[in-house]
Amino acid sequence: MDLVEVDRVFDSVGAEIVRGYLASAGIEAVLFDAGLASLLGGVSGVRVMVAPDDEAAARALLAEIAPP
């Protein structure tokens, strides 16, 4: 399955919060690079990934809490 990045968060806890926020709206999100981010002290960031069909809805939800 293809996934698209909708956010990049520079701490694992923040990434889990974003994932949970999306899940509460019915959007399944997967976190990429969480282990790498913890090893590098958050420098690389944790990528929040969703299915392409959910991208627009996920971006709209995230814009409500953190406008671009």
Short mmCIF file of N, CA and C in Angstrom, two decimals:
data_model
loop_
_atom_site.label_atom_id
_atom_site.label_comp_id
_atom_site.label_asym_id
_atom_site.label_seq_id
_atom_site.Cartn_x
_atom_site.Cartn_y
_atom_site.Cartn_z
N MET A 1 0.84 -1.18 0.00
CA MET A 1 0.00 0.00 0.00
C MET A 1 0.88 1.24 0.00
N ASP A 2 0.54 2.19 -0.84
CA ASP A 2 1.26 3.46 -0.88
C ASP A 2 0.76 4.35 0.25
N LEU A 3 1.67 5.10 0.84
CA LEU A 3 1.34 6.06 1.89
C LEU A 3 1.95 7.40 1.52
N VAL A 4 1.34 8.47 2.01
CA VAL A 4 1.87 9.81 1.79
C VAL A 4 2.12 10.49 3.13
N GLU A 5 3.14 11.31 3.17
CA GLU A 5 3.48 12.05 4.39
C GLU A 5 2.57 13.28 4.51
N VAL A 6 1.91 13.41 5.67
CA VAL A 6 1.07 14.58 5.89
C VAL A 6 1.63 15.49 6.98
N ASP A 7 2.61 15.01 7.72
CA ASP A 7 3.22 15.83 8.76
C ASP A 7 4.57 15.22 9.13
N ARG A 8 5.42 16.05 9.71
CA ARG A 8 6.69 15.58 10.26
C ARG A 8 6.82 16.24 11.63
N VAL A 9 6.96 15.42 12.64
CA VAL A 9 6.99 15.89 14.02
C VAL A 9 8.36 15.54 14.61
N PHE A 10 8.93 16.45 15.36
CA PHE A 10 10.31 16.26 15.80
C PHE A 10 10.46 15.70 17.20
N ASP A 11 9.41 15.04 17.69
CA ASP A 11 9.54 14.23 18.90
C ASP A 11 8.51 13.11 18.84
N SER A 12 8.86 11.97 19.40
CA SER A 12 8.01 10.78 19.31
C SER A 12 6.66 10.97 19.99
N VAL A 13 6.65 11.66 21.12
CA VAL A 13 5.40 11.87 21.84
C VAL A 13 4.45 12.74 21.00
N GLY A 14 4.97 13.81 20.42
CA GLY A 14 4.16 14.67 19.57
C GLY A 14 3.61 13.92 18.37
N ALA A 15 4.42 13.03 17.81
CA ALA A 15 3.97 12.23 16.68
C ALA A 15 2.83 11.30 17.08
N GLU A 16 2.91 10.72 18.26
CA GLU A 16 1.83 9.86 18.75
C GLU A 16 0.56 10.67 18.97
N ILE A 17 0.70 11.90 19.43
CA ILE A 17 -0.47 12.77 19.61
C ILE A 17 -1.13 13.05 18.26
N VAL A 18 -0.35 13.35 17.26
CA VAL A 18 -0.89 13.61 15.91
C VAL A 18 -1.57 12.34 15.39
N ARG A 19 -0.91 11.19 15.54
CA ARG A 19 -1.50 9.93 15.09
C ARG A 19 -2.84 9.68 15.78
N GLY A 20 -2.88 9.90 17.09
CA GLY A 20 -4.11 9.71 17.84
C GLY A 20 -5.20 10.68 17.43
N TYR A 21 -4.83 11.92 17.14
CA TYR A 21 -5.80 12.92 16.69
C TYR A 21 -6.43 12.49 15.38
N LEU A 22 -5.61 12.03 14.45
CA LEU A 22 -6.13 11.56 13.18
C LEU A 22 -7.00 10.32 13.38
N ALA A 23 -6.57 9.41 14.24
CA ALA A 23 -7.35 8.19 14.50
C ALA A 23 -8.71 8.53 15.09
N SER A 24 -8.77 9.56 15.93
CA SER A 24 -10.05 9.95 16.52
C SER A 24 -11.04 10.44 15.48
N ALA A 25 -10.52 10.85 14.32
CA ALA A 25 -11.37 11.29 13.21
C ALA A 25 -11.58 10.17 12.19
N GLY A 26 -11.10 8.98 12.52
CA GLY A 26 -11.29 7.84 11.63
C GLY A 26 -10.25 7.69 10.55
N ILE A 27 -9.13 8.39 10.70
CA ILE A 27 -8.05 8.31 9.70
C ILE A 27 -6.90 7.52 10.30
N GLU A 28 -6.60 6.39 9.66
CA GLU A 28 -5.50 5.57 10.14
C GLU A 28 -4.17 6.18 9.69
N ALA A 29 -3.28 6.38 10.64
CA ALA A 29 -1.96 6.94 10.33
C ALA A 29 -0.88 6.00 10.84
N VAL A 30 0.24 6.00 10.16
CA VAL A 30 1.38 5.18 10.53
C VAL A 30 2.56 6.12 10.74
N LEU A 31 3.36 5.82 11.76
CA LEU A 31 4.53 6.64 12.03
C LEU A 31 5.77 5.97 11.46
N PHE A 32 6.53 6.70 10.66
CA PHE A 32 7.78 6.21 10.10
C PHE A 32 8.94 6.93 10.78
N ASP A 33 10.01 6.23 11.01
CA ASP A 33 11.27 6.77 11.53
C ASP A 33 11.21 7.15 13.00
N ALA A 34 10.27 6.62 13.76
CA ALA A 34 10.17 6.95 15.18
C ALA A 34 11.42 6.47 15.92
N GLY A 35 11.90 5.29 15.61
CA GLY A 35 13.11 4.78 16.26
C GLY A 35 14.33 5.60 15.90
N LEU A 36 14.45 5.96 14.65
CA LEU A 36 15.58 6.77 14.19
C LEU A 36 15.56 8.14 14.85
N ALA A 37 14.37 8.72 14.95
CA ALA A 37 14.25 10.04 15.56
C ALA A 37 14.68 10.02 17.02
N SER A 38 14.33 8.93 17.73
CA SER A 38 14.73 8.86 19.14
C SER A 38 16.24 8.69 19.28
N LEU A 39 16.85 7.97 18.35
CA LEU A 39 18.31 7.79 18.38
C LEU A 39 19.05 9.09 18.07
N LEU A 40 18.49 9.88 17.17
CA LEU A 40 19.14 11.12 16.74
C LEU A 40 18.66 12.34 17.50
N GLY A 41 17.87 12.13 18.53
CA GLY A 41 17.38 13.25 19.32
C GLY A 41 16.36 14.11 18.60
N GLY A 42 15.59 13.51 17.71
CA GLY A 42 14.53 14.25 17.03
C GLY A 42 14.97 15.04 15.82
N VAL A 43 16.24 14.96 15.46
CA VAL A 43 16.76 15.74 14.33
C VAL A 43 16.10 15.37 13.01
N SER A 44 15.86 14.08 12.81
CA SER A 44 15.29 13.64 11.54
C SER A 44 13.78 13.78 11.48
N GLY A 45 13.13 13.78 12.60
CA GLY A 45 11.68 13.89 12.65
C GLY A 45 11.00 12.55 12.43
N VAL A 46 9.77 12.47 12.87
CA VAL A 46 8.93 11.29 12.69
C VAL A 46 7.91 11.65 11.62
N ARG A 47 7.85 10.85 10.57
CA ARG A 47 6.92 11.11 9.48
C ARG A 47 5.56 10.49 9.80
N VAL A 48 4.51 11.29 9.67
CA VAL A 48 3.14 10.81 9.86
C VAL A 48 2.59 10.53 8.47
N MET A 49 2.25 9.26 8.23
CA MET A 49 1.87 8.80 6.91
C MET A 49 0.43 8.31 6.91
N VAL A 50 -0.30 8.61 5.83
CA VAL A 50 -1.68 8.15 5.67
C VAL A 50 -1.87 7.63 4.25
N ALA A 51 -2.98 6.94 4.03
CA ALA A 51 -3.32 6.48 2.69
C ALA A 51 -3.62 7.69 1.81
N PRO A 52 -3.32 7.60 0.52
CA PRO A 52 -3.57 8.72 -0.38
C PRO A 52 -5.02 9.21 -0.35
N ASP A 53 -5.96 8.30 -0.18
CA ASP A 53 -7.38 8.69 -0.14
C ASP A 53 -7.71 9.54 1.09
N ASP A 54 -6.89 9.44 2.14
CA ASP A 54 -7.13 10.19 3.38
C ASP A 54 -6.30 11.47 3.47
N GLU A 55 -5.45 11.71 2.49
CA GLU A 55 -4.52 12.84 2.58
C GLU A 55 -5.22 14.18 2.76
N ALA A 56 -6.19 14.49 1.94
CA ALA A 56 -6.86 15.80 2.01
C ALA A 56 -7.55 16.00 3.35
N ALA A 57 -8.24 14.98 3.83
CA ALA A 57 -8.93 15.08 5.12
C ALA A 57 -7.93 15.23 6.26
N ALA A 58 -6.83 14.48 6.19
CA ALA A 58 -5.81 14.56 7.24
C ALA A 58 -5.17 15.95 7.26
N ARG A 59 -4.84 16.48 6.10
CA ARG A 59 -4.23 17.82 6.03
C ARG A 59 -5.20 18.88 6.56
N ALA A 60 -6.48 18.74 6.24
CA ALA A 60 -7.47 19.69 6.73
C ALA A 60 -7.57 19.64 8.25
N LEU A 61 -7.59 18.45 8.82
CA LEU A 61 -7.64 18.31 10.28
C LEU A 61 -6.40 18.91 10.94
N LEU A 62 -5.25 18.60 10.37
CA LEU A 62 -4.00 19.11 10.95
C LEU A 62 -3.91 20.63 10.83
N ALA A 63 -4.46 21.20 9.77
CA ALA A 63 -4.45 22.65 9.59
C ALA A 63 -5.28 23.35 10.67
N GLU A 64 -6.30 22.66 11.19
CA GLU A 64 -7.12 23.23 12.25
C GLU A 64 -6.34 23.43 13.54
N ILE A 65 -5.38 22.54 13.80
CA ILE A 65 -4.63 22.65 15.06
C ILE A 65 -3.29 23.34 14.90
N ALA A 66 -2.75 23.34 13.68
CA ALA A 66 -1.46 24.00 13.44
C ALA A 66 -1.45 24.53 12.02
N PRO A 67 -2.00 25.71 11.81
CA PRO A 67 -2.04 26.26 10.45
C PRO A 67 -0.64 26.34 9.84
N PRO A 68 -0.54 26.11 8.51
CA PRO A 68 0.77 26.14 7.84
C PRO A 68 1.45 27.49 7.90
#
